[in-house]
XYZ file of C-alpha atoms in Angstrom:
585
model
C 91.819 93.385 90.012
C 90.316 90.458 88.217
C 92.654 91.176 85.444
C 91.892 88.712 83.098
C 88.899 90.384 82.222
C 89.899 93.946 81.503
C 91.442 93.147 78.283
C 88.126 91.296 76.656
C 85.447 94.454 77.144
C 86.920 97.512 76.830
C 83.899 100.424 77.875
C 81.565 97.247 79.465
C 84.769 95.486 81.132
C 85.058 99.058 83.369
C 81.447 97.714 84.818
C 82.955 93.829 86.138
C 86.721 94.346 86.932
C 86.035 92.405 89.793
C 87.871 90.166 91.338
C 90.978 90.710 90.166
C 90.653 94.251 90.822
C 90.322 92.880 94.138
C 88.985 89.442 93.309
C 91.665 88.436 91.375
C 91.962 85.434 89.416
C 90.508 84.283 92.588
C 90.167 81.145 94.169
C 91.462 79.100 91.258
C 93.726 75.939 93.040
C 97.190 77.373 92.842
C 100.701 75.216 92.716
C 102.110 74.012 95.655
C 105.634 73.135 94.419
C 108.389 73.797 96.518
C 110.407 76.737 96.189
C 113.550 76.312 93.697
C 117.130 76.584 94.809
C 117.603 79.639 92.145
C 116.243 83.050 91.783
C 115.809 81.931 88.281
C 113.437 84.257 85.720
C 111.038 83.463 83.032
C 113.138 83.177 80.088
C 113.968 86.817 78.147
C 112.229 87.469 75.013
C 114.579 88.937 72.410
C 117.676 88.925 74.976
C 118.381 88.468 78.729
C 117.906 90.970 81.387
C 120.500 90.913 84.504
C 118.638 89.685 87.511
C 120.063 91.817 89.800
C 119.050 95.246 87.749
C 115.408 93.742 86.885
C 112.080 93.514 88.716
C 109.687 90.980 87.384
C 105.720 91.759 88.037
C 102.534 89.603 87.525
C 98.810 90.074 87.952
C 97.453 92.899 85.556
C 97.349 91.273 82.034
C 96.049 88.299 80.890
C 96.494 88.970 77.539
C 99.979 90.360 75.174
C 100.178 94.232 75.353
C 97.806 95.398 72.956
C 98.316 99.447 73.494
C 99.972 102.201 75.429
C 97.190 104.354 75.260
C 97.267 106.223 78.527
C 93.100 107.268 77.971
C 92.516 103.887 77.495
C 92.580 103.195 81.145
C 91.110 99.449 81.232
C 93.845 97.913 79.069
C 96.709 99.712 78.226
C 100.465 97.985 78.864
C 101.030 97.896 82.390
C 103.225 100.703 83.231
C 101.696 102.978 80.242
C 100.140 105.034 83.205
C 102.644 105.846 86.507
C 105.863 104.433 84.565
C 105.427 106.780 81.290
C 102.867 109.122 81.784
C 102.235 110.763 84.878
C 99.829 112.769 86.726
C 99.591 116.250 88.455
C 99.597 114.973 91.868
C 100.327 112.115 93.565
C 97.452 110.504 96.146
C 98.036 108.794 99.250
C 94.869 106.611 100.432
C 96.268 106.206 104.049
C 97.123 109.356 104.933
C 94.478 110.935 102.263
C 97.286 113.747 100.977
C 98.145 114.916 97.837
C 101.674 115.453 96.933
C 102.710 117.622 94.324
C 103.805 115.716 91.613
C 103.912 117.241 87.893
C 102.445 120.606 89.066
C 104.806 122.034 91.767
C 101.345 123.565 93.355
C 97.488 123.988 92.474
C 94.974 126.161 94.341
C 91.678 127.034 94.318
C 92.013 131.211 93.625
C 88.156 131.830 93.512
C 85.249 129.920 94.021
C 85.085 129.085 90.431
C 88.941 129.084 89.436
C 92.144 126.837 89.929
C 95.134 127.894 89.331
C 98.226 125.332 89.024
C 101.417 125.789 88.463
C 103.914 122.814 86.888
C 107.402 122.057 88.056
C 110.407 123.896 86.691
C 112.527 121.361 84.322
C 110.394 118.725 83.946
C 110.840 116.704 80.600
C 108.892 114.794 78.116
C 111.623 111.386 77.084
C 112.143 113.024 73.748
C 113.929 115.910 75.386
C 111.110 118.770 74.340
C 110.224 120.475 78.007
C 106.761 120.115 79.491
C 104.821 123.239 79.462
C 101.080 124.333 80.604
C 99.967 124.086 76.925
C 100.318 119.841 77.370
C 98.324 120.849 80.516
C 95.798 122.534 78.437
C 95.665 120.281 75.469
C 95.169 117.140 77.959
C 92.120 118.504 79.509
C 91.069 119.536 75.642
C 90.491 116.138 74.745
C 88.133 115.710 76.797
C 85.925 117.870 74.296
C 86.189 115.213 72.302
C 82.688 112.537 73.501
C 84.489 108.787 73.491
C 86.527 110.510 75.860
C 86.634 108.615 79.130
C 86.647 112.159 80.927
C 84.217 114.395 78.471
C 81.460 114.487 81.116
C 84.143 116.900 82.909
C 83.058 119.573 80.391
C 79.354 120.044 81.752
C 80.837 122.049 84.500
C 84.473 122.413 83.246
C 84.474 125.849 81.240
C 88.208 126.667 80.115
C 91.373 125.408 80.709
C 93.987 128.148 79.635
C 97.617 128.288 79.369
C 98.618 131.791 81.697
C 102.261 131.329 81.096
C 104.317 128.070 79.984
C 104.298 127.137 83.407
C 101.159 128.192 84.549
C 97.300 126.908 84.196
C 94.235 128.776 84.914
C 90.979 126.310 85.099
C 87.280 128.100 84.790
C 84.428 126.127 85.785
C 80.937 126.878 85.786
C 80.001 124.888 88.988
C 82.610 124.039 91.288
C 82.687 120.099 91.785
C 85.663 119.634 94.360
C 85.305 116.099 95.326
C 85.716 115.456 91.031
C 88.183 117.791 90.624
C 90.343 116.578 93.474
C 89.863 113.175 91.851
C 91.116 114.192 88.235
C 94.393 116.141 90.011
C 95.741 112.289 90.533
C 94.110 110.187 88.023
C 94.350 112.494 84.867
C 97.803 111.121 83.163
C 99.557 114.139 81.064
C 100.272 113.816 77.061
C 102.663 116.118 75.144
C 100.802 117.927 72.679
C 103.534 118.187 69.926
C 102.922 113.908 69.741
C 99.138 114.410 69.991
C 97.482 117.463 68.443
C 96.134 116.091 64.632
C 95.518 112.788 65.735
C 91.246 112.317 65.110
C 89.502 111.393 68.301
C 89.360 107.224 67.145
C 93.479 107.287 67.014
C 93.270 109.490 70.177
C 90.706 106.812 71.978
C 91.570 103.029 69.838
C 95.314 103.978 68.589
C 98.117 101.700 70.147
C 99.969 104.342 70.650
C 103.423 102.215 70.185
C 106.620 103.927 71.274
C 104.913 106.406 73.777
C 106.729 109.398 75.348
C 106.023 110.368 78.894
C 107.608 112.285 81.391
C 107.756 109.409 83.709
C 110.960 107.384 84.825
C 110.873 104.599 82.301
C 110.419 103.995 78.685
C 109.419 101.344 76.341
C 111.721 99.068 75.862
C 109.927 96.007 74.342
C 107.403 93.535 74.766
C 106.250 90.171 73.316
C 103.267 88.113 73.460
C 104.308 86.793 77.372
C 105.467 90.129 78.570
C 105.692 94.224 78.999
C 109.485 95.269 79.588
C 109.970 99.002 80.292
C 114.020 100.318 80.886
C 114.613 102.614 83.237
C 115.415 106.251 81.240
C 118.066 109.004 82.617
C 116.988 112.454 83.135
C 113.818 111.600 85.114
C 112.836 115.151 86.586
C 112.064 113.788 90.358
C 115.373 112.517 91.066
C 116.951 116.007 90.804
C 113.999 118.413 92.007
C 112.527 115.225 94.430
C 116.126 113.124 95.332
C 113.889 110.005 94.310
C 115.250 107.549 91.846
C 113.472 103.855 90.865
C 115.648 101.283 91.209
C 115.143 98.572 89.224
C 116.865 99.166 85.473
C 114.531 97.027 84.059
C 110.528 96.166 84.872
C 109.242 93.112 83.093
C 105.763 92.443 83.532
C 105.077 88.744 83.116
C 101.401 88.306 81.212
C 99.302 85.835 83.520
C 98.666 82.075 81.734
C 97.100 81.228 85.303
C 97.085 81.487 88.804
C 99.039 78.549 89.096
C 101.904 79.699 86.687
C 102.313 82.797 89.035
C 102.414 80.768 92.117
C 105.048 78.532 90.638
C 107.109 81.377 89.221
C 106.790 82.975 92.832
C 107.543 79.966 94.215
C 110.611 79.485 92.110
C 111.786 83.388 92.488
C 111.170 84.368 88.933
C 108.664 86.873 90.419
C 109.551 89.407 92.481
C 105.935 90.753 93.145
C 102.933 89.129 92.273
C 99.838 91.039 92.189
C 97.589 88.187 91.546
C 95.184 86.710 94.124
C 96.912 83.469 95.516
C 94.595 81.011 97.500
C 96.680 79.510 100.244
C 98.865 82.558 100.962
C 98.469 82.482 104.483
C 100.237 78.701 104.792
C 102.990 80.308 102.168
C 103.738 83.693 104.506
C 103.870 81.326 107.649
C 105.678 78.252 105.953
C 109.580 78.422 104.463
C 108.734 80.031 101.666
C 110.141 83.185 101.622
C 106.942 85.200 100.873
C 105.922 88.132 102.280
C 102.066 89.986 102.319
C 101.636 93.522 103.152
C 100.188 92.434 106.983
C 102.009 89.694 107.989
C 98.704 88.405 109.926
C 95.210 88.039 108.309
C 93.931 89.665 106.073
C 97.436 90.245 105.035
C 96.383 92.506 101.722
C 95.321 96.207 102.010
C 91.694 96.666 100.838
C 90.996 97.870 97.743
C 87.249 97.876 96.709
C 84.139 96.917 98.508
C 82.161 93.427 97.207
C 78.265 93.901 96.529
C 75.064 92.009 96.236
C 73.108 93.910 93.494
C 69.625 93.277 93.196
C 67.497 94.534 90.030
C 65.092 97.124 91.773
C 62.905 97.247 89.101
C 61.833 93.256 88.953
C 59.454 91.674 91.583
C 60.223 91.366 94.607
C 63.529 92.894 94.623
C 61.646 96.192 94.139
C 60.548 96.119 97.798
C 63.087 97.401 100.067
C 61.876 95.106 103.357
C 62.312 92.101 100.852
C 66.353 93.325 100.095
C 66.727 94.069 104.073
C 65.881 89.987 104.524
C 68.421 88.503 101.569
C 70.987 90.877 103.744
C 70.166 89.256 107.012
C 70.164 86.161 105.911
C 74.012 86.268 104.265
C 76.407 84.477 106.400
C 79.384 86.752 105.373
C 81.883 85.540 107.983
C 81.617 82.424 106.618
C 82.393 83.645 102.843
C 85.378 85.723 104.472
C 86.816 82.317 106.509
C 85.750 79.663 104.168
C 85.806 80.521 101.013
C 88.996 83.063 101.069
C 90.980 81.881 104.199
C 90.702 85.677 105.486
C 92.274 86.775 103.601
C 89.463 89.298 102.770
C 87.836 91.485 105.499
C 83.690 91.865 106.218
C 82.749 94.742 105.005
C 80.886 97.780 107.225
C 77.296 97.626 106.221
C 77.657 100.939 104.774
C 80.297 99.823 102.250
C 83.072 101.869 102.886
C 86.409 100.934 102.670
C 88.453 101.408 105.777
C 90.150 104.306 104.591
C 86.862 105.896 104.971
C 85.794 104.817 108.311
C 85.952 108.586 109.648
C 82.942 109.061 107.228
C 81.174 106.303 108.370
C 78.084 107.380 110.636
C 78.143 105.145 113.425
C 74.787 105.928 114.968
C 73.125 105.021 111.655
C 74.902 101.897 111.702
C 73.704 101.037 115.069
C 70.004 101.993 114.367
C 70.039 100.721 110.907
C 72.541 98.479 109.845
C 72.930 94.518 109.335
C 74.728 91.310 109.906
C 73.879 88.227 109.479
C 70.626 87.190 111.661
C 68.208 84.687 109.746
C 65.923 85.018 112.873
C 65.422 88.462 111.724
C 65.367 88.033 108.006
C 62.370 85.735 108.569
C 60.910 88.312 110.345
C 61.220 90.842 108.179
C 59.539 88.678 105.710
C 56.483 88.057 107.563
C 56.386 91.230 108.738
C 56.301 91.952 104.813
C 53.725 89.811 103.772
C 55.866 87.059 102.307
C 54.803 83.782 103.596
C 55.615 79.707 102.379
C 51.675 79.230 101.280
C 52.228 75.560 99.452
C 54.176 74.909 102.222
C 57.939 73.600 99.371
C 59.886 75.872 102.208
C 60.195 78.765 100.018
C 58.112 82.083 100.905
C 55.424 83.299 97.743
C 54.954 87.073 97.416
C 51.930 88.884 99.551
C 50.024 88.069 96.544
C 50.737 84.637 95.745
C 53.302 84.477 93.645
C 56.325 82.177 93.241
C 59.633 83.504 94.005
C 62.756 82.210 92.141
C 65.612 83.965 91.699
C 69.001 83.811 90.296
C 72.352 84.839 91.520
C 74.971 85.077 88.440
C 78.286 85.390 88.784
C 81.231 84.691 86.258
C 82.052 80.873 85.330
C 85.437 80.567 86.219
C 85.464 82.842 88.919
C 85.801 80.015 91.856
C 86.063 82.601 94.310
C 82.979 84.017 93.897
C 81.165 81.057 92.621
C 81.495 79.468 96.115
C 80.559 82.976 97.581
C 77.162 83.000 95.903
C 76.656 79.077 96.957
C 76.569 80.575 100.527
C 74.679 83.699 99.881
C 71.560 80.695 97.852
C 72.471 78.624 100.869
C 71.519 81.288 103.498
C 68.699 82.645 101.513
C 67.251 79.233 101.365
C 67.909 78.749 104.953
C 65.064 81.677 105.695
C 62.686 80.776 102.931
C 63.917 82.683 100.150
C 64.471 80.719 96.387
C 68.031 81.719 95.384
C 70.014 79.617 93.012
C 73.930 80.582 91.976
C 74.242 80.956 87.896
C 77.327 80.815 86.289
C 77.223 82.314 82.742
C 80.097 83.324 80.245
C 81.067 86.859 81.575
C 80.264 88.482 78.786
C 77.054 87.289 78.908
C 76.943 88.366 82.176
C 77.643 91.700 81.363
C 75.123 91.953 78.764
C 72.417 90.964 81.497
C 73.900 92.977 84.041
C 73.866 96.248 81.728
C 70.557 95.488 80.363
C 68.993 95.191 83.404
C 67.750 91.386 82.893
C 69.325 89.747 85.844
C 67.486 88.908 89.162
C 70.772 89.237 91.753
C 74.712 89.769 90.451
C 77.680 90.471 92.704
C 80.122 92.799 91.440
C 82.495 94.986 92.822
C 85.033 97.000 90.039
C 84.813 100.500 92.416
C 88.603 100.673 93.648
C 89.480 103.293 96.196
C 89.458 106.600 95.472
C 90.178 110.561 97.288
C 86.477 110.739 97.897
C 83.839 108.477 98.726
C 81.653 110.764 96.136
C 82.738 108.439 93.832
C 81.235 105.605 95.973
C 77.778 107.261 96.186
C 78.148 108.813 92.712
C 77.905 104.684 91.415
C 75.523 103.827 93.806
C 72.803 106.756 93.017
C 73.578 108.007 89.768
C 70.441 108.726 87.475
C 68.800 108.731 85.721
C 68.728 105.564 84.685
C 69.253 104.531 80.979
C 68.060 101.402 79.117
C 71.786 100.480 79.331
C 73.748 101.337 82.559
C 77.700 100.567 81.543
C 79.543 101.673 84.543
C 77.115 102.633 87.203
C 74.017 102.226 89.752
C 73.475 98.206 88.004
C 70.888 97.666 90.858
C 68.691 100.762 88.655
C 67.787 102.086 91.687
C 66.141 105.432 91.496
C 65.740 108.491 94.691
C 65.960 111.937 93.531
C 66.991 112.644 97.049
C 70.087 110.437 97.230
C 71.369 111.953 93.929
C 70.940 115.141 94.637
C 72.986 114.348 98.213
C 75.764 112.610 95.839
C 75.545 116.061 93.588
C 75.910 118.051 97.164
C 78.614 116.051 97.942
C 80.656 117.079 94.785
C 80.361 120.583 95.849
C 81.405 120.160 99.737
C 84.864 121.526 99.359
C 87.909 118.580 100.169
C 89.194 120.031 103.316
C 85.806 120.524 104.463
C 85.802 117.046 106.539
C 82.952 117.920 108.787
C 80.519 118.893 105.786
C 81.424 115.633 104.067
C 80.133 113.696 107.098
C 77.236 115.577 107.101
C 76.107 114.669 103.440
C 77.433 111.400 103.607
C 75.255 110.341 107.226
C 71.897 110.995 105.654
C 73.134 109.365 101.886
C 73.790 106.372 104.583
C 70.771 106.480 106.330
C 69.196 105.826 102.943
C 71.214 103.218 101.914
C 70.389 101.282 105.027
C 66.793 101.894 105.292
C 66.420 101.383 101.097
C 69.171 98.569 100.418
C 69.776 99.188 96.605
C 73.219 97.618 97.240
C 74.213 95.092 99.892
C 77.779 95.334 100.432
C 79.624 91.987 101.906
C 83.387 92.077 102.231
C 86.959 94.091 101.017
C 88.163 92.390 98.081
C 91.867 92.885 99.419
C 94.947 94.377 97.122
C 96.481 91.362 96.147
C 100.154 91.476 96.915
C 103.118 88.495 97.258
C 106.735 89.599 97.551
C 109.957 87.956 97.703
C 113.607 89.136 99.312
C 115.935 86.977 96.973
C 116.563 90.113 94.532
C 114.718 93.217 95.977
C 114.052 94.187 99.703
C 112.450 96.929 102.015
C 109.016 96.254 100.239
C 105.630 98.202 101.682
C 105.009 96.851 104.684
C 102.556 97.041 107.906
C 106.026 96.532 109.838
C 107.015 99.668 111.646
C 109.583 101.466 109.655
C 108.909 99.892 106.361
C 107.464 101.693 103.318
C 103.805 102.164 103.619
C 102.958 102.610 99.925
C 100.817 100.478 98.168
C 102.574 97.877 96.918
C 101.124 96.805 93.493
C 101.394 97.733 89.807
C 97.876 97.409 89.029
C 96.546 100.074 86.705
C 95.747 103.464 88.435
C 97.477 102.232 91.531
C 100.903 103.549 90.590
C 99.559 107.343 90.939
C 98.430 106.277 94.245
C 102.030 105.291 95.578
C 102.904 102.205 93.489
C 105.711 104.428 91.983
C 106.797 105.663 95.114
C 107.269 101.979 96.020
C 109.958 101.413 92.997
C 112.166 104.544 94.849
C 112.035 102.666 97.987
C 112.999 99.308 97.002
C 116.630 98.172 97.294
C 118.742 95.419 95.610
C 119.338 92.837 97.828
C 122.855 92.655 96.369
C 125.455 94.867 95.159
């Protein structure tokens, strides 16, 4: 998670949360200080917390807490989401299970009807019981537009309360791959706190002091930090025998990369979340730092990184011309160079590994491609693009000059050196690519508007479904602004009515999914609206000094994800706070 920039642009920062959501404050030159001889902690704002009871986090906010708005999913507190409030069900990316988490079960009990049932003795932290009618209410909001989920009412008809523990969901078409999706990432609010509040304090009010049903509750926070206090009466430690273990969870706010390297450094972080250049020397060396591989790439992956080119500018609206910028990117060199490996090539499909079983592999074979400039210059001629005033840069089959610009955040020295070897390789075969690096928010302004020639981006995390993937890939149609999907404006009624298939393939039905997703592949490959690169990776440092038995690739460890980035939690970060142990005591 590039965190840094999910606090600046609310609804338009959802469309670049890119590398820190898996790009991650990246490649900024981080401290190399030796370790200190204490686990010493950032000093306490507004009194100490004992070292031994407390878990201090880094890497989500680069900014004070602003709100604990659980709807307002690009900025809340860290914690507001998986600490507070918490979802239906839990998801598991590895294993791809759901595990019953506020509902005690959910079924689909006609093709067109779900029917869910909630726990027995859950709480909200004020003591008043949670009952189907927060259920109901929660989805209810959604009526209102500024919603973040009121598209779910096109095909969502009712949402009634059968009983107080049971829900009974009517749709009009049944979307499963959505629906699956909204079980995990839908966080639950109590309705005796909510109902009155107009739909701008439901979407832009801070929502101070919020009551959850989660394991923790506010306890403070200042302009460096987000400290949450473990509460008592937590429903999963009695109906679940799991209990977090830390008392305390401070989240430090990120000045830099190289504050968080010298605080991990100096054991005043316990997990850092933030992408740290170098971490391969630091997991090797005496430094006490652990990864979740203990071998390259040593992070989990967490969203795919993408070339986008503008389809609807010259000559990035010719699909042959897209196939040769893809040949000619020397990716293994971005992964090796420029991150150490501590990122991963991507598939040419795009997938993240924990969809390779949907990955069509004869499609890839015939139709898929790595980095060949003998071919992209091929392709080229092939195409009609040939160097006719002979300055080593090819002219369009009618003449025309050919200039293009690759823009990707200033700051972002990650990906700034990434697109200096995407304009190097382009170059290489006769194609006149130059990086830009404007202020992001210009950036995003060009991005959404559609005037930029080539952008990389990347903010689509892991998910249940790959729906989601295609869903931002082929979504139309397209608007004069697109905010959160399909940048490249790339347009086959075909491909989106595959993505819309896709919704309706039913979640156990594995086979079916293949089958939609082969042919959505076979035109991605043959049309190149995207041209994915490499696995931003789920950037993740630990240290043993004050908490052990972290997630780990090591047989017998935890295999959650280990991060508190924001939607992660409901996707086994909280799972990882029951499995951690005090190193002392």
């Amino acid at each position: 998670m590039r965190n840094r920039v999910r606090i600046l642009v609310p609804l338009l920062a959802a469309g670049l949360v890119a590398a820190c959501s898996g790009g991650g404050g990246a490649g900024e030159p981080a401290s190399q200080a030796p370790p200190g001889a204490d686990a010493t902690a950032p000093p306490a704002a507004g009194g100490a917390f004992p070292r031994n009871e407390t878990l201090y986090t880094s890497g989500t906010q680069w900014g004070p807490p602003a709100n604990w708005n659980p709807l307002r999913e690009w900025d809340f507190a860290t914690g507001t989401k998986g600490l507070v409030y918490e979802t239906l069900f839990l998801y598991d990316p590895d294993a791809d299970t759901f595990t019953p988490w506020l509902a005690e079960s959910g079924e689909w009990t006609g093709d067109k009807e779900y029917t869910l049932t909630l726990r027995q003795g859950v709480t909200w932290s004020d003591g008043k019981p949670l009952t189907a009618d927060d259920v109901v209410f929660t989805f209810e909001l959604g009526k209102m537009e500024t919603v973040p989920y009121h598209p779910m009412w096109t095909w969502l008809s009712d949402a009634r309360a059968v009983d107080a523990r049971t829900v009974k969901f009517t749709f009009t078409k049944a979307n499963y791959q959505q629906w699956a999706n909204n079980l995990y990432s839908r966080p639950i609010l109590p309705k005796h706190l909510w109902e009155g509040r107009s739909e701008d304090e439901v979407m832009n009010g801070a929502n101070e002091r919020p009551v959850g049903t989660g394991p923790y509750t506010y306890h403070s926070h200042d302009q460096d930090r987000m400290v949450w206090v473990k509460r008592d009466g937590w429903w999963a430690t009695k109906a679940l025998d799991k209990e977090v273990k830390p008392k305390y969870i401070v989240d430090i706010v990120n000045s830099s990369n190289e504050v968080a390297m010298g605080l991990l450094l100096q054991k005043g972080l316990d997990l850092s979340t933030n992408f740290l250049p170098g971490v391969a020397n630091l997991v090797k060396g005496n430094f006490g730092i652990k990864t979740y591989y203990p071998e390259a790439p040593y992070m989990m992956s967490a969203n795919t990184a993408w070339l986008v080119p503008n389809t609807t500018k010259k000559p990035l609206d010719d699909p042959e011309f897209r196939k040769a910028i893809a040949f000619s990117v020397d990716t293994k060199k971005i992964v090796e160079n420029v991150y150490g490996n501590l990122v991963k090539a991507s598939n040419p499909t795009g997938l993240l590994p924990q969809w390779d079983k949907y990955v069509d592999q004869d499609v890839v074979g015939r139709l898929g491609f790595s980095y060949d400039p003998a071919r992209a210059k091929k392709l080229l001629a092939d195409a009609g693009y040939k160097d006719t005033d002979g300055d080593g840069f090819v002219e369009t089959p009618g003449g025309g000059k050919i200039a293009l610009k690759l823009m990707v955040p200033a700051g972002w020295t990650d990906w700034m050196e990434a697109s200096r070897v995407i304009s190097a390789g382009a170059k290489a075969v006769g194609i006149n690519v130059e990086p830009d690096f404007p202020d992001y928010n210009a950036l995003v302004d060009a991005r959404n508007s559609g005037t930029f020639d080539l952008v990389l981006n990347n903010e689509k995390q892991l998910a249940n479904t790959p729906w989601l993937y295609y869903d931002y890939l082929f979504r139309t149609p397209v608007r004069k602004l697109q905010t959160t999907v399909n940048f490249a404006r790339y347009e086959n009624e075909k491909a989106w009515a595959l993505t819309q298939r896709l919704d309706g393939v039913g979640t156990d039905d594995v086979e079916g999914m293949k089958r939609v997703t082969s042919e959505l592949q076979r035109i991605q490959l043959e049309d190149m609206p995207v041209i994915p690169l490499w696995y931003n990776g789920l950037w993740s440092q630990t240290t043993d000094v004050v908490w052990k038995n972290w997630p780990s690739s090591v047989p017998g460890a935890p295999k959650h994800a280990p991060t508190v980035w924001r939607n992660w939690l409901e996707m086994g970060g909280v799972l990882m706070l029951t499995e951690i142990q005090p190193v002392a005591g």
